[in-house]
Coordinates of C-alpha atoms in Angstrom, one line a residue:
X1 CA 76.6 100.5 122.5
X2 CA 75.7 100.2 118.9
X3 CA 73.7 97.3 117.7
X4 CA 76.3 96.5 115.0
X5 CA 78.9 96.1 117.9
X6 CA 76.7 93.6 119.7
X7 CA 76.5 91.7 116.6
X8 CA 80.0 91.8 115.5
X9 CA 82.1 88.6 114.9
X10 CA 85.3 88.5 116.7
X11 CA 88.4 86.5 116.7
X12 CA 90.8 86.4 119.6
X13 CA 94.4 84.9 118.9
X14 CA 96.7 84.0 122.0
X15 CA 98.9 81.3 122.7
X16 CA 97.9 80.9 126.2
X17 CA 94.5 79.1 127.0
X18 CA 94.1 81.4 129.9
X19 CA 94.3 84.7 128.3
X20 CA 92.0 83.6 125.4
X21 CA 89.5 82.6 127.9
X22 CA 89.7 85.9 129.9
X23 CA 89.6 87.8 126.7
X24 CA 86.7 85.8 125.5
X25 CA 84.9 86.8 128.7
X26 CA 85.5 90.2 128.3
X27 CA 84.0 90.2 124.8
X28 CA 81.0 88.2 125.8
X29 CA 80.3 90.6 128.6
X30 CA 79.9 93.1 126.0
X31 CA 77.1 91.3 124.5
X32 CA 78.7 89.6 121.8
X33 CA 78.2 86.0 120.8
X34 CA 80.1 85.5 117.6
X35 CA 83.5 84.5 119.1
X36 CA 86.3 82.3 117.5
X37 CA 89.6 81.7 118.9
X38 CA 93.0 80.5 117.6
X39 CA 96.1 79.4 119.5
X40 CA 98.7 79.7 117.0
X41 CA 99.5 82.2 114.1
X42 CA 98.8 79.4 111.4
X43 CA 95.6 78.4 112.9
X44 CA 94.8 82.4 112.9
X45 CA 95.4 82.7 109.1
X46 CA 93.5 79.6 108.6
X47 CA 90.4 80.9 110.4
X48 CA 90.9 84.7 108.6
X49 CA 91.3 83.1 105.4
X50 CA 88.0 81.4 105.6
X51 CA 85.8 84.2 107.7
X52 CA 85.0 87.5 107.9
X53 CA 85.6 89.0 111.2
X54 CA 84.7 92.3 112.3
X55 CA 87.3 92.6 115.2
X56 CA 90.5 90.8 115.8
X57 CA 92.0 90.7 119.2
X58 CA 95.7 89.3 118.6
X59 CA 98.8 88.8 120.8
X60 CA 102.0 89.9 119.7
X61 CA 104.1 86.7 120.8
X62 CA 102.2 83.5 119.5
X63 CA 105.0 80.9 120.2
X64 CA 106.5 78.7 117.3
X65 CA 105.3 80.1 114.0
X66 CA 104.1 83.3 112.9
X67 CA 103.8 86.3 115.6
X68 CA 101.1 88.8 115.6
X69 CA 102.8 91.0 113.2
X70 CA 103.3 88.5 110.7
X71 CA 99.7 87.4 111.0
X72 CA 98.4 91.1 110.4
X73 CA 100.7 91.3 107.6
X74 CA 99.9 88.3 105.8
X75 CA 96.2 89.0 106.3
X76 CA 96.3 92.4 104.7
X77 CA 98.4 91.2 101.9
X78 CA 96.1 88.3 100.9
X79 CA 92.9 90.7 101.4
X80 CA 91.8 88.3 104.6
X81 CA 90.8 91.4 106.2
X82 CA 89.6 94.7 104.7
X83 CA 89.6 98.3 105.7
X84 CA 86.5 98.2 108.3
X85 CA 88.1 95.4 110.3
X86 CA 89.1 96.3 114.0
X87 CA 92.7 94.9 114.6
X88 CA 93.9 95.4 118.1
X89 CA 97.4 94.2 119.1
X90 CA 98.3 92.7 122.7
X91 CA 101.5 92.8 124.1
X92 CA 103.4 92.6 127.0
X93 CA 106.6 93.9 125.3
X94 CA 107.6 97.5 124.6
X95 CA 111.0 96.9 123.0
X96 CA 111.5 99.2 119.9
X97 CA 112.1 96.3 117.7
X98 CA 108.5 95.1 118.5
X99 CA 107.0 98.6 118.6
X100 CA 108.2 99.8 115.3
X101 CA 107.9 96.3 113.6
X102 CA 104.2 96.0 114.3
X103 CA 103.5 99.7 113.8
X104 CA 104.5 99.3 110.1
X105 CA 101.8 96.9 109.3
X106 CA 99.3 99.3 110.9
X107 CA 97.2 97.7 113.6
X108 CA 94.2 99.9 114.6
X109 CA 95.4 100.0 118.5
X110 CA 97.7 98.5 121.2
X111 CA 96.8 97.4 124.5
X112 CA 99.4 96.7 127.1
X113 CA 99.1 93.8 129.3
X114 CA 97.6 93.3 132.0
X115 CA 94.5 94.4 130.2
X116 CA 90.8 94.8 131.7
X117 CA 87.2 94.4 130.2
X118 CA 86.6 98.3 130.8
X119 CA 90.0 99.3 128.7
X120 CA 88.9 96.8 126.2
X121 CA 85.4 97.9 125.8
X122 CA 86.3 101.6 125.7
X123 CA 88.7 100.9 122.9
X124 CA 86.4 98.9 121.0
X125 CA 83.3 101.2 121.3
X126 CA 85.6 103.9 119.7
X127 CA 87.1 101.8 117.1
X128 CA 84.0 100.4 115.9
X129 CA 82.1 103.6 115.6
X130 CA 85.2 104.8 113.4
X131 CA 84.9 101.7 111.1
X132 CA 81.4 101.3 110.5
X133 CA 81.7 103.9 107.5
X134 CA 84.3 101.9 105.7
X135 CA 82.1 98.7 105.0
X136 CA 80.8 100.3 101.8
X137 CA 84.4 101.1 100.7
X138 CA 85.7 97.6 101.7
X139 CA 82.8 95.7 99.4
X140 CA 83.8 97.8 96.4
X141 CA 87.3 97.2 96.9
X142 CA 86.8 93.3 97.2
X143 CA 84.6 93.6 94.2
X144 CA 87.9 95.1 92.4
X145 CA 85.9 98.0 91.7
X146 CA 88.2 100.8 92.8
X147 CA 86.3 103.7 91.1
X148 CA 83.3 102.9 93.2
X149 CA 85.2 102.6 96.2
X150 CA 86.7 106.1 95.7
X151 CA 83.1 107.3 95.0
X152 CA 82.3 105.8 98.5
X153 CA 85.2 107.4 100.1
X154 CA 84.0 110.7 98.6
X155 CA 80.4 109.7 100.2
X156 CA 81.9 109.3 103.4
X157 CA 84.1 112.4 103.5
X158 CA 80.9 114.5 102.9
X159 CA 79.1 113.2 105.9
X160 CA 81.2 114.3 108.6
X161 CA 82.6 111.1 109.5
X162 CA 84.6 110.6 112.8
X163 CA 87.9 109.3 110.5
X164 CA 88.3 111.8 107.5
X165 CA 92.2 111.4 107.9
X166 CA 91.8 107.4 107.8
X167 CA 89.3 107.9 104.9
X168 CA 91.6 110.1 103.0
X169 CA 94.6 107.8 103.4
X170 CA 92.3 105.1 101.7
X171 CA 91.5 107.1 98.8
X172 CA 94.9 108.0 98.2
X173 CA 96.2 104.6 98.0
X174 CA 93.4 103.7 95.8
X175 CA 94.5 106.7 93.5
X176 CA 97.7 105.2 93.5
X177 CA 96.6 101.6 93.1
X178 CA 94.7 102.8 89.6
X179 CA 97.8 104.9 88.6
X180 CA 95.7 108.0 88.9
X181 CA 98.6 110.1 89.9
X182 CA 97.1 113.4 88.9
X183 CA 94.3 112.9 91.4
X184 CA 96.6 111.4 93.9
X185 CA 99.1 114.4 94.1
X186 CA 96.0 116.9 94.0
X187 CA 94.7 115.1 97.1
X188 CA 98.5 115.0 99.0
X189 CA 99.0 118.8 98.2
X190 CA 95.6 119.6 99.7
X191 CA 96.5 117.8 102.7
X192 CA 100.0 119.2 103.1
X193 CA 98.6 122.7 102.6
X194 CA 96.9 122.4 105.8
X195 CA 99.5 120.4 107.8
X196 CA 102.4 118.3 107.6
X197 CA 101.3 114.6 107.1
X198 CA 104.2 112.2 106.6
X199 CA 102.5 109.5 104.5
X200 CA 101.2 112.2 102.1
X201 CA 104.3 113.9 101.6
X202 CA 105.8 110.2 101.0
X203 CA 102.8 109.9 98.5
X204 CA 104.3 112.9 96.5
X205 CA 107.6 111.3 96.5
X206 CA 106.1 107.9 95.3
X207 CA 104.4 109.9 92.2
X208 CA 107.6 111.6 91.3
X209 CA 109.5 108.0 91.3
X210 CA 107.0 106.7 89.3
X211 CA 107.2 109.8 86.9
X212 CA 111.1 108.7 86.9
X213 CA 111.7 112.1 88.1
X214 CA 114.4 110.5 90.6
X215 CA 116.2 113.5 91.8
X216 CA 113.1 115.5 92.8
X217 CA 111.7 112.3 94.5
X218 CA 114.9 112.1 96.3
X219 CA 115.0 115.3 97.7
X220 CA 111.2 114.5 98.9
X221 CA 111.9 111.5 100.8
X222 CA 114.9 113.3 102.6
X223 CA 112.6 115.8 103.7
X224 CA 110.1 113.2 105.2
X225 CA 113.0 112.0 107.3
X226 CA 114.4 115.4 108.2
X227 CA 110.5 116.1 109.8
X228 CA 110.3 112.3 110.9
X229 CA 113.2 110.2 111.2
X230 CA 111.3 106.9 112.0
X231 CA 108.9 107.1 109.1
X232 CA 110.3 103.8 107.9
X233 CA 108.2 104.2 104.5
X234 CA 110.3 106.9 103.4
X235 CA 113.5 105.3 104.3
X236 CA 112.6 102.3 102.3
X237 CA 111.7 104.7 99.3
X238 CA 114.8 106.8 99.3
X239 CA 116.8 103.7 99.3
X240 CA 115.3 102.7 96.2
X241 CA 115.5 106.2 94.4
X242 CA 119.1 106.7 95.2
X243 CA 119.8 103.2 93.9
X244 CA 117.8 104.3 90.6
X245 CA 120.4 107.5 90.7
X246 CA 123.2 105.0 90.9
X247 CA 123.9 106.4 94.5
X248 CA 124.4 102.9 96.0
X249 CA 126.7 103.8 98.8
X250 CA 124.0 106.4 100.0
X251 CA 121.3 103.8 99.6
X252 CA 123.1 101.4 101.8
X253 CA 123.8 104.5 104.4
X254 CA 120.0 104.7 104.4
X255 CA 118.9 101.3 104.7
X256 CA 121.7 100.6 107.6
X257 CA 120.0 103.5 109.6
X258 CA 116.5 102.1 109.0
X259 CA 117.2 98.6 110.1
X260 CA 118.8 100.3 113.1
X261 CA 115.7 101.8 114.0
X262 CA 113.3 98.9 112.7
X263 CA 115.1 95.6 112.1
X264 CA 112.0 93.1 112.0
X265 CA 111.3 93.7 108.3
X266 CA 112.5 91.1 105.9
X267 CA 112.1 92.7 102.6
X268 CA 114.1 95.8 104.2
X269 CA 117.0 93.5 105.4
X270 CA 116.9 91.8 101.9
X271 CA 117.5 95.5 100.4
X272 CA 120.1 96.0 102.7
X273 CA 121.7 92.8 101.7
X274 CA 121.4 93.4 98.1
X275 CA 122.5 97.0 97.9
X276 CA 125.8 95.9 100.2
X277 CA 126.6 93.3 98.3
X278 CA 126.5 95.7 95.0
X279 CA 128.9 97.8 97.4
X280 CA 131.6 95.2 97.7
X281 CA 130.6 95.1 101.6
X282 CA 130.3 91.6 102.1
X283 CA 130.1 91.5 105.9
X284 CA 127.3 93.5 106.0
X285 CA 125.4 91.9 103.2
X286 CA 126.0 88.5 105.0
X287 CA 124.5 89.9 108.3
X288 CA 121.7 91.3 106.4
X289 CA 120.8 88.0 104.3
X290 CA 121.2 85.8 107.7
X291 CA 118.6 88.5 109.4
X292 CA 116.5 88.5 106.3
X293 CA 116.3 84.6 106.7
X294 CA 116.0 84.4 110.5
X295 CA 113.0 86.6 110.6
X296 CA 111.5 85.6 107.5
X297 CA 110.8 82.3 108.4
X298 CA 107.2 82.7 109.2
X299 CA 106.5 86.0 107.0
X300 CA 104.6 86.2 103.9
X301 CA 107.9 87.8 102.6
X302 CA 109.8 84.5 103.0
X303 CA 111.9 84.4 99.6
X304 CA 114.4 81.9 98.2
X305 CA 116.5 84.9 96.8
X306 CA 117.8 85.4 100.4
X307 CA 119.2 82.3 100.7
X308 CA 120.8 82.3 97.2
X309 CA 122.2 85.9 97.6
X310 CA 123.7 84.7 101.1
X311 CA 125.3 81.7 99.1
X312 CA 126.8 84.3 96.7
X313 CA 128.3 86.0 99.6
X314 CA 129.6 83.0 100.9
X315 CA 131.2 82.3 97.4
X316 CA 132.9 85.6 97.1
X317 CA 134.4 85.3 100.7
X318 CA 136.1 81.7 99.8
X319 CA 133.8 80.0 102.0
X320 CA 131.8 77.2 99.2
X321 CA 131.3 74.8 101.9
X322 CA 129.0 77.4 103.5
X323 CA 127.6 78.2 100.3
X324 CA 126.6 75.0 99.0
X325 CA 125.2 74.4 102.6
X326 CA 122.9 77.5 102.3
X327 CA 121.7 76.4 98.7
X328 CA 121.1 72.9 100.2
X329 CA 118.7 74.7 102.8
X330 CA 116.9 76.7 100.1
X331 CA 116.1 73.7 98.5
X332 CA 114.5 72.0 101.6
X333 CA 112.8 75.1 102.6
X334 CA 111.4 75.7 98.9
X335 CA 111.1 72.3 97.6
X336 CA 107.8 72.9 95.9
X337 CA 108.8 76.2 94.4
X338 CA 109.8 75.8 90.8
X339 CA 111.4 79.4 90.4
X340 CA 113.1 78.7 93.8
X341 CA 114.5 75.5 92.2
X342 CA 115.8 77.7 89.2
X343 CA 117.4 80.3 91.4
X344 CA 119.3 77.7 93.6
X345 CA 120.4 75.7 90.6
X346 CA 121.7 78.9 88.9
X347 CA 123.4 79.9 92.2
X348 CA 125.0 76.5 92.5
X349 CA 126.5 76.9 88.9
X350 CA 128.0 80.1 90.2
X351 CA 129.4 78.6 93.3
X352 CA 130.9 75.4 91.3
X353 CA 132.5 78.0 88.8
X354 CA 134.2 80.1 91.3
X355 CA 135.9 76.9 93.1
X356 CA 136.9 75.5 89.6
X357 CA 134.5 72.8 89.5
X358 CA 133.7 73.5 85.8
X359 CA 131.6 70.3 85.0
X360 CA 129.3 70.5 88.1
X361 CA 128.9 74.1 87.3
X362 CA 127.6 73.1 83.7
X363 CA 125.5 70.3 85.0
X364 CA 123.9 72.8 87.4
X365 CA 123.0 75.4 84.3
X366 CA 121.9 72.9 82.4
X367 CA 119.4 71.9 85.0
X368 CA 118.4 75.7 85.2
X369 CA 117.6 75.5 81.3
X370 CA 115.7 72.4 81.7
X371 CA 113.7 73.9 84.4
X372 CA 113.1 77.3 82.5
X373 CA 111.8 75.5 79.6
X374 CA 109.4 73.3 81.5
X375 CA 108.1 76.7 83.2
X376 CA 106.8 77.5 79.7
X377 CA 107.8 81.3 79.8
X378 CA 106.2 81.7 83.4
X379 CA 109.7 82.9 85.1
X380 CA 109.9 86.3 86.8
X381 CA 112.1 89.0 85.4
X382 CA 114.3 89.1 88.5
X383 CA 114.7 85.2 88.5
X384 CA 115.7 85.6 84.8
X385 CA 118.1 88.3 85.5
X386 CA 119.8 86.2 88.2
X387 CA 120.2 83.2 85.5
X388 CA 121.7 85.4 82.9
X389 CA 124.4 86.9 85.3
X390 CA 125.5 83.2 86.5
X391 CA 125.4 82.3 82.4
X392 CA 127.4 85.3 81.7
X393 CA 130.0 83.8 84.5
X394 CA 130.0 80.6 82.8
X395 CA 130.8 82.0 79.4
X396 CA 127.4 81.4 78.0
X397 CA 127.1 84.7 76.8
X398 CA 124.5 84.1 73.8
X399 CA 122.1 82.3 76.2
X400 CA 122.6 85.2 78.7
X401 CA 121.8 87.8 76.1
X402 CA 118.7 86.1 74.7
X403 CA 117.2 85.4 78.2
X404 CA 117.5 89.4 79.0
X405 CA 116.1 90.3 75.4
X406 CA 113.1 88.1 76.4
X407 CA 112.8 90.0 80.0
X408 CA 113.4 93.7 78.4
X409 CA 110.7 92.7 75.6
X410 CA 108.3 91.5 78.3
X411 CA 109.0 94.6 80.6
X412 CA 110.1 97.3 78.1
X413 CA 108.3 100.1 80.2
X414 CA 109.9 99.1 83.6
X415 CA 113.0 101.3 84.6
X416 CA 113.9 99.1 87.5
X417 CA 114.3 96.1 85.6
X418 CA 116.1 98.0 82.6
X419 CA 118.5 99.5 85.3
X420 CA 119.1 96.0 86.6
X421 CA 120.0 94.6 83.2
X422 CA 121.9 97.8 82.4
X423 CA 124.2 96.9 85.6
X424 CA 124.6 93.4 84.6
X425 CA 126.0 94.5 81.2
X426 CA 128.3 97.0 83.1
X427 CA 129.6 94.4 85.4
X428 CA 130.7 92.3 82.4
X429 CA 132.4 95.1 80.5
X430 CA 129.7 95.0 77.9
X431 CA 128.0 98.5 78.5
X432 CA 127.3 99.1 74.5
X433 CA 126.2 96.0 73.8
X434 CA 124.0 96.0 76.7
X435 CA 122.4 99.6 75.4
X436 CA 121.9 98.1 71.8
X437 CA 120.2 95.1 73.3
X438 CA 117.9 96.9 75.4
X439 CA 117.0 99.4 72.8
X440 CA 116.4 96.9 70.1
X441 CA 114.3 95.1 72.1
X442 CA 111.9 97.7 73.2
X443 CA 111.7 98.9 69.8
X444 CA 110.4 95.6 68.7
X445 CA 108.1 95.7 71.1
X446 CA 106.7 99.0 70.5
X447 CA 106.6 98.4 66.6
X448 CA 104.3 95.2 67.2
X449 CA 102.0 97.2 69.7
X450 CA 101.9 100.1 67.7
X451 CA 100.9 98.1 64.6
X452 CA 98.1 96.4 66.4
X453 CA 96.6 99.9 67.8
X454 CA 96.9 101.2 64.2
X455 CA 94.9 98.3 62.9
X456 CA 92.2 99.0 65.7
X457 CA 91.9 102.4 65.0
X458 CA 91.6 102.2 61.3
X459 CA 88.6 99.9 62.1
X460 CA 90.2 96.3 61.7
X461 CA 89.8 95.3 65.5
X462 CA 90.0 91.8 64.7
X463 CA 93.2 92.0 62.7
X464 CA 94.7 94.4 65.8
X465 CA 93.6 91.9 68.3
X466 CA 95.0 88.9 66.1
X467 CA 98.6 90.8 65.7
X468 CA 98.5 91.1 69.6
X469 CA 97.2 87.7 70.2
X470 CA 100.3 86.4 68.3
X471 CA 102.6 89.0 70.5
X472 CA 101.0 87.7 73.5
X473 CA 102.0 84.1 72.8
X474 CA 105.8 85.3 72.6
X475 CA 105.7 87.7 75.3
X476 CA 103.3 86.3 77.9
X477 CA 104.7 88.6 80.6
X478 CA 104.4 91.9 78.5
X479 CA 101.9 94.0 80.4
X480 CA 101.5 96.5 77.4
X481 CA 100.8 93.9 75.1
X482 CA 98.3 92.0 77.3
X483 CA 96.5 95.3 78.3
X484 CA 96.4 96.5 74.8
X485 CA 94.9 93.3 73.7
X486 CA 92.4 93.6 76.3
X487 CA 91.3 97.0 75.1
X488 CA 91.1 95.5 71.6
X489 CA 88.8 93.0 72.8
X490 CA 86.6 95.2 75.0
X491 CA 86.2 97.5 71.9
X492 CA 84.9 94.6 69.9
X493 CA 82.4 93.8 72.6
X494 CA 81.2 97.3 72.8
X495 CA 80.8 97.5 69.2
X496 CA 79.6 93.9 68.3
X497 CA 77.7 93.1 71.3
X498 CA 78.0 90.6 74.1
X499 CA 80.2 87.7 73.7
X500 CA 81.0 85.3 76.3
X501 CA 84.3 83.7 74.9
X502 CA 85.5 87.4 74.2
X503 CA 85.0 88.6 77.5
X504 CA 86.6 85.3 79.2
X505 CA 89.6 85.8 77.0
X506 CA 89.6 89.5 78.2
X507 CA 89.1 88.7 81.8
X508 CA 92.1 86.0 81.7
X509 CA 94.1 88.8 80.3
X510 CA 93.2 91.3 83.1
X511 CA 94.2 88.6 85.7
X512 CA 97.5 87.9 84.0
X513 CA 98.0 91.7 84.1
X514 CA 97.1 91.8 87.9
X515 CA 99.4 89.1 88.9
X516 CA 102.1 91.1 87.1
X517 CA 101.3 94.2 88.3
X518 CA 98.5 94.9 90.6
X519 CA 99.1 98.6 90.4
X520 CA 98.7 98.8 86.6
X521 CA 96.7 102.2 86.0
X522 CA 94.6 100.3 83.2
X523 CA 93.4 97.3 85.1
X524 CA 90.7 98.6 87.2
X525 CA 89.4 100.9 84.4
X526 CA 89.2 98.0 82.0
X527 CA 87.7 95.4 84.4
X528 CA 84.9 98.3 85.2
X529 CA 84.2 98.7 81.5
X530 CA 84.2 94.6 80.9
X531 CA 81.7 94.7 83.7
X532 CA 79.4 97.4 82.3
X533 CA 79.5 95.7 78.9
X534 CA 78.6 92.3 80.3
X535 CA 75.9 93.7 82.6
X536 CA 77.8 93.2 86.0
X537 CA 78.5 95.5 88.5

């Protein structure tokens, strides 16, 4: 057994004391001494957030609170674990719902109860050997140096590692995260020339989607599902693509089949609810939103929009009492969430409007406007779109248009957001007005950005930066403005020498971009450039 295995750190997660003790003894007998245990999902997440573990052995059913699938999902989303961590899911269940749901978050292995030390040791030996090579990749990812992480992938691939397929998948994920679609496509095509790989074919579809080649992307995702009908990621992307093509009936059909196969994804159930609601299938939407709320209670994907969307379904079904009960529950569940308060009040205004209580509707909308003003522009695009829709229904057209204009300006290159805004104008019989607003709002941002870039190219980096600083104050969520301002600041550092205030400003801009869109293709490039100039790795 490798020395690194004996010195591994282990976390055992199980709600039964007897099982925790047994697993602990198994692990100790393998020569491992650094062992922590957790009896609940919440306790496990806390330990994972503060400690680095090489091995996690996690039961699927953990009693009240998050289950094993949700613990793994949150650990990955919040980067509590990296690619070198071994995660073994232990379960006595073999239902399709459990197997499919757990498989989607990709643990390294499953063990069916009852288990013994020989079986556990055998699996862990193989997994540790496979995972050891990933440590340098993980270190680069944690340092947000994706270029170095990709270089480490290439080093490993040249050294005849035991897990080339896993490293290729990590590399492809990194390339997609950096927005290097050309290199990612080349990697996918090389893999597919050797054999059918569902995730590689799906990756090609994603690239087509991001290039707004929706018809071609749809065909790719359909082919993946013809070859492998239970590959859920392709189902999700096919539904998204059909929606962008205006084929919402097809999107609903795809999602209904997907939740039949794997129903325990709150994001998939929410997508089905949203799509069914657009199609007027209120019973389907209601069931999907209720399922979203139920399975999302302890999920990192828990969202207030599931509650507000369900309330709108009840209102449309002429069940205002149920709608208001749902919104009251939303307030209780998300009482410290400012965006949730905005969404809930906006939905409440719609419900009151639909039942003819105009004064209460206007009071609720006034609360929305107060909350938005106090948020100082820190409101997500989707929340702003939902609020604008409510404003239209209350006859507040001017306010709705102003809100949507701001959304377009902050997200003028985002095709999905533009599609949602176009749909709202269409729903309210304002197609031409919506097209004009979107076009003019886009042009205004493009003009400001172009003027800043032109100043920079003429040698006036300071003038260009000042222009984009002003624009960034007005449009604090515009990726394009933020990233181009960052580029000018890096240019100033390169030309004029190190300056800590400018470097700090650039880092703050990069962090804002990362929060807005962690897959922004320039984020990692500019982070690396800034570190290089400031003498950091």
